[in-house]
XYZ file of C-alpha atoms in Angstrom:
222
model
C 1.867 23.281 16.235
C 3.498 24.073 12.460
C 2.113 22.351 10.017
C 5.434 21.292 8.978
C 5.466 19.303 12.574
C 2.337 18.135 13.059
C 2.762 16.357 8.847
C 6.017 14.698 10.637
C 4.390 13.033 13.805
C 1.951 12.390 11.238
C 4.790 10.492 8.829
C 5.562 9.127 12.248
C 2.499 7.289 12.511
C 1.537 6.679 9.754
C 5.081 4.885 9.221
C 4.705 2.758 12.716
C 1.066 1.694 12.334
C 1.651 0.127 8.984
C 4.688 -1.031 9.116
C 2.495 -3.806 12.216
C 2.933 -7.166 9.499
C -0.721 -8.954 10.174
C 0.342 -11.175 6.857
C 2.916 -12.088 10.055
C -0.026 -12.648 12.616
C -2.500 -14.032 10.192
C -0.715 -17.353 8.842
C 0.880 -17.961 11.633
C -3.137 -17.883 13.728
C -4.317 -19.377 11.345
C -2.301 -21.540 9.582
C 0.883 -22.331 12.083
C 2.745 -21.485 9.321
C 6.028 -18.776 10.032
C 5.068 -16.945 6.189
C 8.773 -15.501 5.607
C 10.043 -19.042 5.314
C 7.603 -20.525 2.530
C 6.817 -19.237 -0.695
C 7.789 -15.901 -1.729
C 8.746 -14.310 1.260
C 7.164 -12.459 2.198
C 4.202 -10.575 4.125
C 1.354 -10.563 1.849
C -2.162 -11.546 1.082
C -0.678 -13.815 -2.621
C 2.289 -14.882 -0.098
C -1.019 -15.655 2.477
C -2.764 -17.468 0.190
C -0.514 -18.914 -1.439
C 1.262 -20.325 2.344
C -2.300 -20.879 4.268
C -5.850 -20.532 2.317
C -7.977 -17.903 0.735
C -9.693 -16.822 4.590
C -5.910 -16.008 5.713
C -5.386 -14.316 2.840
C -8.661 -12.274 2.323
C -8.577 -11.271 6.329
C -4.669 -10.328 5.787
C -5.740 -8.442 3.130
C -9.103 -5.937 4.657
C -6.364 -5.800 7.385
C -3.679 -4.196 5.616
C -6.104 -1.716 3.216
C -7.849 -1.555 6.761
C -4.618 0.032 8.004
C -2.979 2.469 5.982
C -6.814 3.588 5.292
C -6.998 3.972 8.692
C -4.451 6.240 9.219
C -5.149 8.213 6.008
C -8.716 9.337 7.084
C -7.274 10.094 11.278
C -4.581 12.271 9.105
C -6.875 13.740 7.265
C -9.805 14.703 10.187
C -6.057 16.013 12.206
C -4.841 18.682 9.211
C -8.288 19.460 8.937
C -9.176 20.830 12.876
C -5.582 22.159 12.594
C -5.572 23.549 9.565
C -8.951 24.654 8.950
C -10.485 24.968 12.062
C -12.395 21.331 11.737
C -14.287 22.876 8.581
C -14.341 19.828 6.846
C -16.488 21.622 3.182
C -13.379 23.791 3.189
C -10.385 21.260 2.423
C -8.555 21.501 -0.956
C -5.671 18.916 -2.347
C -3.720 21.185 -4.287
C -2.624 23.249 -0.857
C -0.812 22.016 1.825
C -3.132 20.034 2.920
C -2.962 18.029 -0.118
C 0.735 18.036 0.393
C 0.610 17.300 3.786
C -1.765 14.114 3.602
C 0.818 13.096 0.025
C 4.085 13.289 2.999
C 1.507 10.744 5.167
C 1.063 7.964 2.432
C 4.929 8.206 1.386
C 4.819 7.669 5.858
C 2.613 4.406 5.075
C 3.582 3.076 1.985
C 7.962 2.565 3.675
C 5.627 1.869 6.769
C 4.652 -1.837 5.135
C 7.709 -2.337 2.931
C 10.434 -1.257 5.391
C 8.591 -2.901 8.257
C 10.707 -1.518 11.842
C 9.201 -4.729 13.376
C 10.575 -7.293 11.101
C 14.587 -5.745 11.167
C 12.996 -3.627 8.313
C 11.302 -5.961 5.612
C 7.606 -6.353 4.793
C 5.562 -5.974 2.036
C 5.316 -5.073 -1.027
C 3.458 -2.387 -0.079
C -0.461 -2.542 -2.868
C -2.434 -3.374 -0.174
C -2.496 -0.821 2.450
C -0.993 1.375 -0.631
C -5.086 0.632 -1.649
C -6.214 1.481 1.393
C -4.189 4.513 1.877
C -4.987 6.258 -1.959
C -9.019 6.594 -0.424
C -7.802 8.106 2.010
C -5.710 10.547 -0.108
C -8.196 11.413 -2.397
C -10.314 7.560 -2.574
C -10.935 8.457 -6.369
C -7.091 8.500 -7.352
C -7.505 5.054 -5.193
C -10.632 4.128 -7.827
C -8.784 4.168 -11.108
C -5.847 2.263 -9.019
C -7.469 -0.266 -8.242
C -8.828 -0.269 -12.405
C -5.244 -0.307 -13.866
C -4.832 -3.356 -11.226
C -7.754 -4.789 -12.117
C -7.524 -4.537 -15.815
C -4.443 -6.086 -16.213
C -4.520 -8.952 -12.908
C -7.760 -10.657 -13.902
C -7.151 -11.817 -17.487
C -2.593 -12.054 -17.334
C -3.147 -12.987 -13.003
C -0.183 -11.952 -12.728
C -0.153 -9.768 -9.167
C 2.586 -8.317 -10.234
C 2.028 -6.935 -13.427
C -1.669 -5.587 -12.032
C 0.507 -4.557 -9.168
C 3.286 -2.715 -10.752
C 1.564 -0.781 -13.096
C -1.612 0.636 -10.688
C 1.976 1.801 -8.404
C 3.268 3.065 -11.759
C -0.199 5.190 -12.123
C -0.263 6.881 -9.453
C 1.346 9.970 -9.862
C -0.117 9.929 -13.023
C -3.718 10.221 -11.209
C -2.911 13.031 -8.759
C -1.762 15.377 -12.286
C -5.439 13.972 -13.693
C -6.946 14.732 -10.589
C -4.779 18.967 -9.863
C -3.042 17.933 -7.059
C 0.168 19.923 -7.595
C 3.943 19.220 -7.700
C 4.834 19.415 -4.519
C 1.862 17.065 -3.275
C 3.127 14.241 -7.079
C 6.078 13.965 -5.591
C 6.232 12.143 -2.461
C 3.509 9.774 -4.006
C 5.938 9.281 -6.499
C 8.262 8.293 -4.358
C 5.934 5.311 -2.325
C 4.685 4.355 -5.708
C 9.452 4.359 -6.540
C 9.479 1.817 -2.897
C 6.767 -0.194 -4.070
C 8.040 -1.253 -7.558
C 11.522 -1.611 -6.001
C 9.794 -3.894 -4.001
C 7.889 -5.522 -6.633
C 12.425 -6.223 -8.132
C 12.148 -9.530 -8.141
C 8.492 -10.178 -9.893
C 9.083 -8.009 -12.767
C 12.667 -10.304 -13.633
C 10.784 -13.525 -13.192
C 7.987 -11.457 -15.934
C 10.708 -10.310 -17.822
C 11.951 -13.939 -18.225
C 8.726 -15.348 -18.990
C 9.547 -16.827 -15.225
C 6.003 -15.301 -13.254
C 4.116 -17.258 -11.255
C 0.626 -16.675 -11.982
C -1.563 -16.380 -9.036
C -4.154 -19.269 -7.908
C -6.117 -20.001 -5.196
C -5.374 -23.655 -6.223
C -3.512 -25.642 -3.922
C -1.051 -26.658 -6.432
C -0.547 -23.635 -7.879
C 0.430 -21.940 -4.231
C 4.521 -22.520 -4.201
C 5.350 -19.079 -5.136
C 9.543 -18.783 -7.333
């Protein structure tokens, strides 16, 4: 099987697996709530926290992060077996291996944001993106997480940290030596995540974005 076909199959798999709307299922099971009709209407961790509670939010975060990480690890394993004959010590992110992984990473993000199970609507790609970034190259994932925390903790604007973390991903790829062919899919994924936050960005610009808190009085979203 050629590398291009294998990458395409893994990317389709990423789209289908990461499109599973765990936030919707968790909110229904734990709070008997359809998060698409409450708060911001988003199926992600933040809206689940505001609509159901921190327990449901934590489970949603774990599942969304996990689906991205697990599928990227599956992709790494399959690509390593095909391209390197299972020689994991020789994995090189500056080669076609890294380029293929980057395309699969894009598939993870698109699956979550444009879920095929929710008429191509979905979440905003942060939790799944963090998990997938760890699977792509874990230092990149940790650096993006640091950007998120540095901005989110003091401001309590999850959207601000999310957009900044997404925007930083292509830069971290460049810092860690990824070639342009590998950075492009990551940059497209970053644009998708930022686009999914477009309403949050508008509210931030108007000073109307709600600060995040687990307290019931602050769960209502604009």
